[in-house]
Short mmCIF file of C-alpha atoms in Angstrom, two decimals:
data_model
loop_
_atom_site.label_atom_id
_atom_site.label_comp_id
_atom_site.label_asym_id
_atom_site.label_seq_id
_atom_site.Cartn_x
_atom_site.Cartn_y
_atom_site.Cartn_z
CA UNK A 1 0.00 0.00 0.00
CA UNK A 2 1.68 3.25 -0.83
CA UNK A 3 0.95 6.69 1.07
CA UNK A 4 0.85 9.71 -0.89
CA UNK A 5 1.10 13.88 -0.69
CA UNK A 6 0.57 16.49 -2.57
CA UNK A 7 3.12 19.04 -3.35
CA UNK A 8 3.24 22.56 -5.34
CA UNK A 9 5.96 24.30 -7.44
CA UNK A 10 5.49 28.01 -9.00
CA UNK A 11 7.33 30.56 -10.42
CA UNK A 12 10.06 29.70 -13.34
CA UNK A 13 10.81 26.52 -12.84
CA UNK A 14 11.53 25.14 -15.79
CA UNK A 15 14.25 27.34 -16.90
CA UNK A 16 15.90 27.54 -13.34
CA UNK A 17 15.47 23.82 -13.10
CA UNK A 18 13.64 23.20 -10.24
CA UNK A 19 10.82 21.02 -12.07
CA UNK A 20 13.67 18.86 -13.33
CA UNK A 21 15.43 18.78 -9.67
CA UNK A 22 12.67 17.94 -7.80
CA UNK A 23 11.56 15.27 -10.45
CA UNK A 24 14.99 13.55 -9.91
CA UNK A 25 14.50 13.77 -6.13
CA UNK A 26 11.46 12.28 -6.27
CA UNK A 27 13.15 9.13 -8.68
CA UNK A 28 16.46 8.77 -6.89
CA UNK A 29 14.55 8.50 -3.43
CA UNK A 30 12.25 5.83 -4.56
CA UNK A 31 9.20 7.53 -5.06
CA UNK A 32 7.07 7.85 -7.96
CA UNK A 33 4.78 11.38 -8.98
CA UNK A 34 1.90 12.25 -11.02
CA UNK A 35 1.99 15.54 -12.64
CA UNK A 36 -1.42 16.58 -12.34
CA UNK A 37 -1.46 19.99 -13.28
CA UNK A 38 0.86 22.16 -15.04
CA UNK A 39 0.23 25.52 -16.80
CA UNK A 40 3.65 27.26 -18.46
CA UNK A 41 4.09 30.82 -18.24
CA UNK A 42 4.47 31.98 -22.00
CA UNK A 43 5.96 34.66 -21.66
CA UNK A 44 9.41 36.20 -19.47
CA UNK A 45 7.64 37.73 -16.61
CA UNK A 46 4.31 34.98 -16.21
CA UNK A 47 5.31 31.97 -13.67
CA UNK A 48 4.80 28.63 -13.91
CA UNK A 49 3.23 25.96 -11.73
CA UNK A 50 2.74 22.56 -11.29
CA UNK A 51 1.20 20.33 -8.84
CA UNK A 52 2.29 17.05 -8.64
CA UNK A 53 1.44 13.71 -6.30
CA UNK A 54 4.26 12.41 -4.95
CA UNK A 55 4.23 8.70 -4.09
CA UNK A 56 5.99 6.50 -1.68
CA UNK A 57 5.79 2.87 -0.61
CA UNK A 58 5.75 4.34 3.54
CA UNK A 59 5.05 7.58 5.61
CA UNK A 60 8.63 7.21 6.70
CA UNK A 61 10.02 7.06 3.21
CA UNK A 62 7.11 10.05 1.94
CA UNK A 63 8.47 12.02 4.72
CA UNK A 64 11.92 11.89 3.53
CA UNK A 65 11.44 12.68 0.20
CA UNK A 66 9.02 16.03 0.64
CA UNK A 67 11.55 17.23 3.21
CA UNK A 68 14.23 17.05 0.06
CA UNK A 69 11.70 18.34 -2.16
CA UNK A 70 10.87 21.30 0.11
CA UNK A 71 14.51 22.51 0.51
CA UNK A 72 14.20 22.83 -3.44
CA UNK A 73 11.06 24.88 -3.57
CA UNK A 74 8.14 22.53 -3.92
CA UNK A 75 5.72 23.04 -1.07
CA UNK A 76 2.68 20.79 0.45
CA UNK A 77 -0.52 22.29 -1.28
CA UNK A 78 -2.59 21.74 1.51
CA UNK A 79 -0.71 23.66 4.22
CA UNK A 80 -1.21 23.64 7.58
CA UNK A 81 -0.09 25.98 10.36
CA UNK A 82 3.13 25.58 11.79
CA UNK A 83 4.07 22.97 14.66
CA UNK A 84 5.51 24.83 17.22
CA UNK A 85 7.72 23.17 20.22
CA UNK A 86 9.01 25.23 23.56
CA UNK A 87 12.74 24.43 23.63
CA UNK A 88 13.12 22.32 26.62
CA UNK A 89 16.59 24.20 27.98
CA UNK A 90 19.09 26.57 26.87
CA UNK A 91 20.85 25.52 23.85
CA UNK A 92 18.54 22.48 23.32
CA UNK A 93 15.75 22.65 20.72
CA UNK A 94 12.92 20.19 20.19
CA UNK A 95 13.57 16.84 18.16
CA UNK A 96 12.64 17.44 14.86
CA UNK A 97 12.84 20.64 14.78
CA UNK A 98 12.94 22.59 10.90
CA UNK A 99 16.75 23.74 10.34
CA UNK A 100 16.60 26.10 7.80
CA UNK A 101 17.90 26.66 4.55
CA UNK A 102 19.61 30.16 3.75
CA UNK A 103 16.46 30.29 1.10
CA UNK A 104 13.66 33.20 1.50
CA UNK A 105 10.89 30.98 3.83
CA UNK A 106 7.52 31.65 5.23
CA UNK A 107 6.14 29.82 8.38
CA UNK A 108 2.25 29.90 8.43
CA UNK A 109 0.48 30.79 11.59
CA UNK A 110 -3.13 31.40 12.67
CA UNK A 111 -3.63 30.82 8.76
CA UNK A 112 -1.51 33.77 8.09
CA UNK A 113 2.22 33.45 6.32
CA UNK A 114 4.99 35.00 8.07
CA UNK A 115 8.09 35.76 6.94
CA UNK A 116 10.95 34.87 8.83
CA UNK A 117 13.57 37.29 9.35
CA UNK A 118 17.25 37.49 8.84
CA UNK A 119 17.36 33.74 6.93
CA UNK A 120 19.97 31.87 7.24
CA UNK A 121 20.95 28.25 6.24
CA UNK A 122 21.40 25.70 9.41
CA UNK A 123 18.96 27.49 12.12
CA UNK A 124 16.08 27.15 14.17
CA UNK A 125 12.97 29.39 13.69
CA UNK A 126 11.44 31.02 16.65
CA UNK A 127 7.89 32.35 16.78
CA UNK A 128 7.09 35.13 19.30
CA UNK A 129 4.15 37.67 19.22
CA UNK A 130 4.37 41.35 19.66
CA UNK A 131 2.35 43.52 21.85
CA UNK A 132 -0.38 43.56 20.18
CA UNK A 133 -0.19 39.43 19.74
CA UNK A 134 0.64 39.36 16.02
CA UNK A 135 2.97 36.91 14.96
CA UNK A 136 6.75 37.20 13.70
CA UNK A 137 9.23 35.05 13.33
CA UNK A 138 13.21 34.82 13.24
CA UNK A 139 16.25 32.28 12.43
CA UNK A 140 18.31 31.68 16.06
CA UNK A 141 21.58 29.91 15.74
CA UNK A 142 21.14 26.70 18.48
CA UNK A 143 23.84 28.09 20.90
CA UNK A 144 21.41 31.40 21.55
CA UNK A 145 18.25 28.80 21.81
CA UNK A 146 16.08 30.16 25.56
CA UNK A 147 14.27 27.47 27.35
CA UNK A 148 10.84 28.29 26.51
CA UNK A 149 11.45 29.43 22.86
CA UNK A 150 8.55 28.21 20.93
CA UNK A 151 10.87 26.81 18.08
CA UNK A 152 9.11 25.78 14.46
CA UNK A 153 9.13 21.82 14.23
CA UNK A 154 8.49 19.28 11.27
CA UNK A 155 7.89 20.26 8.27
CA UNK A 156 4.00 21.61 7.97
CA UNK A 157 3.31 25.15 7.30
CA UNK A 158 6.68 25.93 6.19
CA UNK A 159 7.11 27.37 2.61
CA UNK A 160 10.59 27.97 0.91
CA UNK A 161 11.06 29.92 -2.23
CA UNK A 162 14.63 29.76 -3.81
CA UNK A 163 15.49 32.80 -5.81
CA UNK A 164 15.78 31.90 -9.68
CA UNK A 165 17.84 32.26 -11.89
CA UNK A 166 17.25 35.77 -13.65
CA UNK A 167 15.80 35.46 -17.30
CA UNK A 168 17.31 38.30 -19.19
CA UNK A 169 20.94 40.34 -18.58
CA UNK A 170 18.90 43.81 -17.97
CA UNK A 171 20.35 45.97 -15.08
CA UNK A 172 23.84 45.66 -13.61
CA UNK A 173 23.06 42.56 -11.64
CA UNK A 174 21.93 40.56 -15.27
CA UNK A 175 25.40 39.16 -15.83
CA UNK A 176 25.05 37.22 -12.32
CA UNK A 177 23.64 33.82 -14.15
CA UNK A 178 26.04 31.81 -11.37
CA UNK A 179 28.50 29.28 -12.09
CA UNK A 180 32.38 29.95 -12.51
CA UNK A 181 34.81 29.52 -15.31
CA UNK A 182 38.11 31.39 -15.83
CA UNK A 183 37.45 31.80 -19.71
CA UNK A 184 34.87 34.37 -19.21
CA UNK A 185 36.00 37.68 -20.61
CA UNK A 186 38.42 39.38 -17.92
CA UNK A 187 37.32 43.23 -18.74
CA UNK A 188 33.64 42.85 -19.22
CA UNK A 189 33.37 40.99 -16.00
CA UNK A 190 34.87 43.38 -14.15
CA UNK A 191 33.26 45.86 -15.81
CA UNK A 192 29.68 44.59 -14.81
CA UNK A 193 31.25 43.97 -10.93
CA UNK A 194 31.77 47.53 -10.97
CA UNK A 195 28.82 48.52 -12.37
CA UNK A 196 26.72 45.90 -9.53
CA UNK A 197 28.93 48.10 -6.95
CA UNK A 198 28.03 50.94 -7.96
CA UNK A 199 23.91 50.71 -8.80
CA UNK A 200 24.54 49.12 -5.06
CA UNK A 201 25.74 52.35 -3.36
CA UNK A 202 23.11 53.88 -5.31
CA UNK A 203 20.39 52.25 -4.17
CA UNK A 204 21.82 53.28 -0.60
CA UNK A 205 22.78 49.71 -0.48
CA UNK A 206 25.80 48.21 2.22
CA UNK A 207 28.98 46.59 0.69
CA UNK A 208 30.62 43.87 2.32
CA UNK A 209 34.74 43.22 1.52
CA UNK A 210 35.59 39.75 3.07
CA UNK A 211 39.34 39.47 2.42
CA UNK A 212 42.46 37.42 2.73
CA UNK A 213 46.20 38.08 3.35
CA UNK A 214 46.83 37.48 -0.62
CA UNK A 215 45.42 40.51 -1.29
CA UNK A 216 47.85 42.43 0.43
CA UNK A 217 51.05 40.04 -0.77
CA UNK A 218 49.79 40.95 -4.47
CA UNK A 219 50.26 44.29 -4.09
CA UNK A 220 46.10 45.15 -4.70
CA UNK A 221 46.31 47.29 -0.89
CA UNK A 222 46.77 50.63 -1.58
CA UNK A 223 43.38 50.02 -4.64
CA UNK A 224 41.83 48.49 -1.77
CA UNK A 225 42.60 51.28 0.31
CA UNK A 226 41.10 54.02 -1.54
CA UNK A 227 37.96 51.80 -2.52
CA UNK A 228 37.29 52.12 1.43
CA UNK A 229 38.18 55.89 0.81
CA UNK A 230 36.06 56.60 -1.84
CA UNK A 231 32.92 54.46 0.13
CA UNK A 232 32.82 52.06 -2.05
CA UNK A 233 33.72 49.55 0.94
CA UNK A 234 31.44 50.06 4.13
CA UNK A 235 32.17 47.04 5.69
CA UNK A 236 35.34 44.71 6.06
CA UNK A 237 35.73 40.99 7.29
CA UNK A 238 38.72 39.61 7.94
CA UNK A 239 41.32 37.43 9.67
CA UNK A 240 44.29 38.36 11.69
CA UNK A 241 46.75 37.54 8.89
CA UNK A 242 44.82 40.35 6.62
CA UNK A 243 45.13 43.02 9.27
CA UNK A 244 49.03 42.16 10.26
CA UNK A 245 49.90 42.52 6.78
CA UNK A 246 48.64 45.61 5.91
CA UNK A 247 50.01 47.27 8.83
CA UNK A 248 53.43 45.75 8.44
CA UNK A 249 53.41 47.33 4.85
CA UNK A 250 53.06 50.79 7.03
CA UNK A 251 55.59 50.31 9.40
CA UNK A 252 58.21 47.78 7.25
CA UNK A 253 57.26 48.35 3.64
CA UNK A 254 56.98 44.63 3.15
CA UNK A 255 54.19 41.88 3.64
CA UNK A 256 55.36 38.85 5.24
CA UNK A 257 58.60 39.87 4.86
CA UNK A 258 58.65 40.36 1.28
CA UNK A 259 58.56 44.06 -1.02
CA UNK A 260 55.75 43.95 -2.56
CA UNK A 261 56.71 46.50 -5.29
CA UNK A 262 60.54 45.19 -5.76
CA UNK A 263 59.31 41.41 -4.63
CA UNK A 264 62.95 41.51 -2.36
CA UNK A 265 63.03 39.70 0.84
CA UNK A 266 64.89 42.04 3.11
CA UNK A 267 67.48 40.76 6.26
CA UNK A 268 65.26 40.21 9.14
CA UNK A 269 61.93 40.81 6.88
CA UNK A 270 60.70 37.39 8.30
CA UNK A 271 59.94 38.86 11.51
CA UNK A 272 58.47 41.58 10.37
CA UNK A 273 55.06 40.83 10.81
CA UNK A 274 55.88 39.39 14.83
CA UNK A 275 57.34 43.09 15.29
CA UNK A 276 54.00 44.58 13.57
CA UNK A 277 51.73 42.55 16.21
CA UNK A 278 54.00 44.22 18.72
CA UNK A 279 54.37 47.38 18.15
CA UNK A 280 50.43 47.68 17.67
CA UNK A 281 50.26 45.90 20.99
CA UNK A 282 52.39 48.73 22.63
CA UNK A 283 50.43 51.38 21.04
CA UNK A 284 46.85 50.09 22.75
CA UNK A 285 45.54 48.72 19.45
CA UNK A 286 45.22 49.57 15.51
CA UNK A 287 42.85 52.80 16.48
CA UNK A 288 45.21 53.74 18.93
CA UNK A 289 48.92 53.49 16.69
CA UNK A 290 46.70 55.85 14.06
CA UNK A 291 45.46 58.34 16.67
CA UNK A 292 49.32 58.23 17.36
CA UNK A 293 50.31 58.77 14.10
CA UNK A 294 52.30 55.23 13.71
CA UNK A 295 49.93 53.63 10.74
CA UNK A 296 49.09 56.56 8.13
CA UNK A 297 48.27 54.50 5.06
CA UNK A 298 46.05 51.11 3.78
CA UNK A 299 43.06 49.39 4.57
CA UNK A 300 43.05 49.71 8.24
CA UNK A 301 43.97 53.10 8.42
CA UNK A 302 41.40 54.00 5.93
CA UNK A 303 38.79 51.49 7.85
CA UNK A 304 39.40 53.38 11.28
CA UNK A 305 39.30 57.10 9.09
CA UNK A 306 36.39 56.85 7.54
CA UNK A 307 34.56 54.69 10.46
CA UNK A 308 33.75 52.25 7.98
CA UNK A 309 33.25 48.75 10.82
CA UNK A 310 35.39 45.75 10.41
CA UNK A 311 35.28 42.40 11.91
CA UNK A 312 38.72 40.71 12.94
CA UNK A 313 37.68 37.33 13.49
CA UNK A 314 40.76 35.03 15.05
CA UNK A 315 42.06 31.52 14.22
CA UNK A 316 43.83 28.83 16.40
CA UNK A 317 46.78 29.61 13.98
CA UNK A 318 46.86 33.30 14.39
CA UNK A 319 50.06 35.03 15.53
CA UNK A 320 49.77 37.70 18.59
CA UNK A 321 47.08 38.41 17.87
CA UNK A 322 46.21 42.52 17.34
CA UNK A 323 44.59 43.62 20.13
CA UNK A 324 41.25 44.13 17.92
CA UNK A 325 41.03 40.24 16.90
CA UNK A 326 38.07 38.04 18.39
CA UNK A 327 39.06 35.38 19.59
CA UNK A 328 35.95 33.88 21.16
CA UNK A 329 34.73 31.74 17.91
CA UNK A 330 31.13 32.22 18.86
CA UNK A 331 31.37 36.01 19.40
CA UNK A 332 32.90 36.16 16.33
CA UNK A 333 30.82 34.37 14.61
CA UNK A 334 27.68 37.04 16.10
CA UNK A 335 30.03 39.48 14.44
CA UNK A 336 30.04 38.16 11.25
CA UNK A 337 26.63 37.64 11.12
CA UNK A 338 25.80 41.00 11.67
CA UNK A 339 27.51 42.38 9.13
CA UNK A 340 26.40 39.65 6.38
CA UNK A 341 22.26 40.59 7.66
CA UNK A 342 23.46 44.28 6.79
CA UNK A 343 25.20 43.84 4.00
CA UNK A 344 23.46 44.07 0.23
CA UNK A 345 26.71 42.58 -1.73
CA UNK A 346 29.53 40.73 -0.82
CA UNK A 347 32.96 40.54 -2.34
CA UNK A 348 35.20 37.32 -1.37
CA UNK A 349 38.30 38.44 -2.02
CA UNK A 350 40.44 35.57 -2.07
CA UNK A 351 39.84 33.96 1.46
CA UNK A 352 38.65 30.54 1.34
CA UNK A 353 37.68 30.14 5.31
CA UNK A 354 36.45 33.64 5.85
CA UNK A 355 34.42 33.89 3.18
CA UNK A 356 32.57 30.07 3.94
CA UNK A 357 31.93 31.99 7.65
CA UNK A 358 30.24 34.71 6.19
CA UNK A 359 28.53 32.82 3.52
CA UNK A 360 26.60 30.43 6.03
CA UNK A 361 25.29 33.88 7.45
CA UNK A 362 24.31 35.16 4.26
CA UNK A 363 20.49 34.56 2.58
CA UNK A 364 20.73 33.35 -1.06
CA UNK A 365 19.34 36.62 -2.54
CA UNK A 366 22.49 38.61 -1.09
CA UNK A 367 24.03 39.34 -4.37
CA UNK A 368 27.99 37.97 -3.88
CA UNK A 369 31.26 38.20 -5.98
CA UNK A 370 33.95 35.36 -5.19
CA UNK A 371 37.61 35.98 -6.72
CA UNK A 372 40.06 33.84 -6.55
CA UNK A 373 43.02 32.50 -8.63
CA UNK A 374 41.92 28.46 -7.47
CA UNK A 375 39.01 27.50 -9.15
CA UNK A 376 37.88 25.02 -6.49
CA UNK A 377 37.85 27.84 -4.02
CA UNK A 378 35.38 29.70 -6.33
CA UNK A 379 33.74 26.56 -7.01
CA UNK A 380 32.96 25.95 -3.35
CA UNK A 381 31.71 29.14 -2.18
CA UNK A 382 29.28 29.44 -5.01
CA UNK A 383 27.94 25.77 -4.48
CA UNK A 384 27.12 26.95 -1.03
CA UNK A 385 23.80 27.92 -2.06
CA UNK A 386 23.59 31.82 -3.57
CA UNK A 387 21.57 32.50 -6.93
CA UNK A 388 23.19 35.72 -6.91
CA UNK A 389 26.58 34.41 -7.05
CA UNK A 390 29.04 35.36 -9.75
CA UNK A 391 32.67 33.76 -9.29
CA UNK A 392 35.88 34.58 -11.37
CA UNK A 393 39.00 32.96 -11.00
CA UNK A 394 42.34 35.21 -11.50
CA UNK A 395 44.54 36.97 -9.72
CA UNK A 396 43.28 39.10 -6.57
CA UNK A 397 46.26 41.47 -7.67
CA UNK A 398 44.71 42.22 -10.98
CA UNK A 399 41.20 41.99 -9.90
CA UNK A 400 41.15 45.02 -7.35
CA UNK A 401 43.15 47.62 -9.14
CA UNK A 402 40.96 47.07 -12.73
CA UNK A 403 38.06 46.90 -10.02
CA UNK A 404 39.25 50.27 -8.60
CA UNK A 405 40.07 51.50 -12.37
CA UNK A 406 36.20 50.91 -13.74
CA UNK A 407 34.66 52.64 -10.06
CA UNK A 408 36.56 55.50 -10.90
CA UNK A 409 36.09 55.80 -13.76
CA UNK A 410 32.30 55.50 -13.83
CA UNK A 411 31.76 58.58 -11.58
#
């Protein structure tokens, strides 16, 4: 005897592929489906739908295969309200309880849909009521889980809507069709970044730099630098590593002991970046050794001069570290996710670890550039779930100053 449910997809999904996704979910589970309705949307801007009954030989097995089918879009067309669950302590949620995807979701309640705020993949949902006892809703990562939350369970009432892909290349943020491939035309693809940056700031919009310490050994600082200058930058995330380096470059001319304009290694350059830590240790801090007058030039400097926020978030590997570095991983990881809920696009700058900590934070409509000269690093951020995702691979020390070049040019 097989148990059955009935499931709904709409908007385009036939050219984003969800119809064909979910189809294959359905098959490689062990299911079967019955398409039994399905109107097309003829033209670019009319949707799609289709309503299909999905089979399975057991509830268990039925179970399995909508929850796979509702990460990908396709939602029970007979919804219910929500199932909600007080967490039983701090830090503990209900069994069974819905972890989220970083997708834009609703979670029905009182027959009403309610959009949960700040999304983000791998959380809980919590329902509370304001004052005047309508609903809302939120994502809470487990560790910040209240006894008594009333924390969405199951997966009734719950409806997820993955952005698609876009359908035609107008406005700056056309050319982001995802995918990577270091054939793609250099200049026009920078071009468009810059372009995406700048209808960004002009929309009033945030932009988020997440950066590594190549950036600085490839000699891209002083373009970053003035891109936080110019406000092009208003918010920066980044490691220890990042922020050593571009202070030794003020006080030693050299990043990780090496010139970055001659490429020499100077005597003693090796411990350059030990004495950097140091010296900005003695001075009370990065904010401090400026107010001093000890850093006068690159990214922190113009970070700290323009109040533009950054996040220093630490590693077990760091050296010192700078006064300014978190190194509690779950305050830093608060930190981060602040700035990824404020931020409109993101630019990973060639910074594998640092950019998969922000990108867990982010929703998948946050519009995000990833640059990096390894195309598995590319690969990997953009797989982690963002329709808004363009990724180049090439060198971070070409990409900023033609970056830089096109934003300047523009105005």
């Amino acid at each position: 005897m097989t148990v059955s449910r009935e499931v709904e997809l709409k908007g385009h999904i036939i050219d984003s592929g969800m119809m064909q996704s979910c189809f294959g979910i359905i098959m490689d589970m062990g299911g079967s489906f019955e398409v039994e309705e399905f109107r097309i949307g003829r033209s670019k801007t009319e949707e799609s739908y289709a309503r299909l009954l999905v089979e399975a030989d057991d509830p268990d097995q039925l179970q399995s295969i909508v929850h796979e089918l509702h990460q990908n879009g396709a939602n029970p067309s007979d919804p219910n309200d929500a199932r909600l669950e007080p967490a039983p302590a701090d830090q503990v949620v209900p069994k069974g309880f819905y972890s989220t995807t970083n997708h834009p979701t609703d979670i029905r309640i009182d027959g009403m849909w309610v959009p949960v705020e700040d999304i983000e993949m791998d959380c809980a949902v919590i329902v509370e009521r304001d004052d005047d006892g309508h609903p809302y809703a939120y994502t809470e990562v487990l560790n910040a889980i209240e006894e008594g939350d009333m924390v969405v369970t199951g997966e009734a009432g719950i409806r997820v809507q993955p952005p698609e892909r876009p359908r035609g290349s107008e406005g700056a943020f056309g050319f982001m069709q995802g995918g990577v491939s270091s054939e793609r035309p250099s200049e026009t693809t920078i071009s468009n970044i810059a372009e995406a940056i700048a209808e960004t700031k002009a929309e009033g919009g945030d932009v988020l730099a997440v950066c590594g310490p190549a950036l600085i050994h490839s000699g891209a600082r002083e373009d970053l630098a003035r891109l936080v200058r110019e406000g092009y930058v208003d918010l920066l995330s980044i490691g220890n590593g990042f922020a050593v380096h571009d202070l030794e470059r003020d006080l030693y001319g050299t990043s990780l002991g090496m010139d970055t304009e001659s490429l020499d290694h100077p005597r003693k350059g090796h411990k350059h970046h030990i004495y950097t830590i140091s010296e900005i240790i003695r001075a009370g801090g990065i904010e401090q050794a400026i107010e001093d007058g000890l850093v006068d030039s690159g990214v922190m400097y113009e970070c700290v001069q323009n109040d533009v926020p950054y996040v220093i978030a630490g590693s077990i590997r760091d050296d010192g570290p700078l006064p300014e570095t978190i190194t509690d991983a779950v305050e830093a990881q608060n930190a981060i996710r602040e700035q990824a809920h404020q931020a409109d696009l993101v630019l990973m700058l060639s910074t594998l670890l640092h950019s998969v900590a922000v990108g867990n934070c982010l929703p998948s409509t946050t519009k995000t550039v990833c640059v990096d000269i390894n195309p598995a690093t590319v690969t990997q951020l953009l797989d982690r779930g963002s329709a808004q995702a363009v990724g180049m691979v090439t060198d971070i020390g070409t990409f900023v100053p033609m970056l830089a070049e096109h934003l300047f040019d523009e105005r």
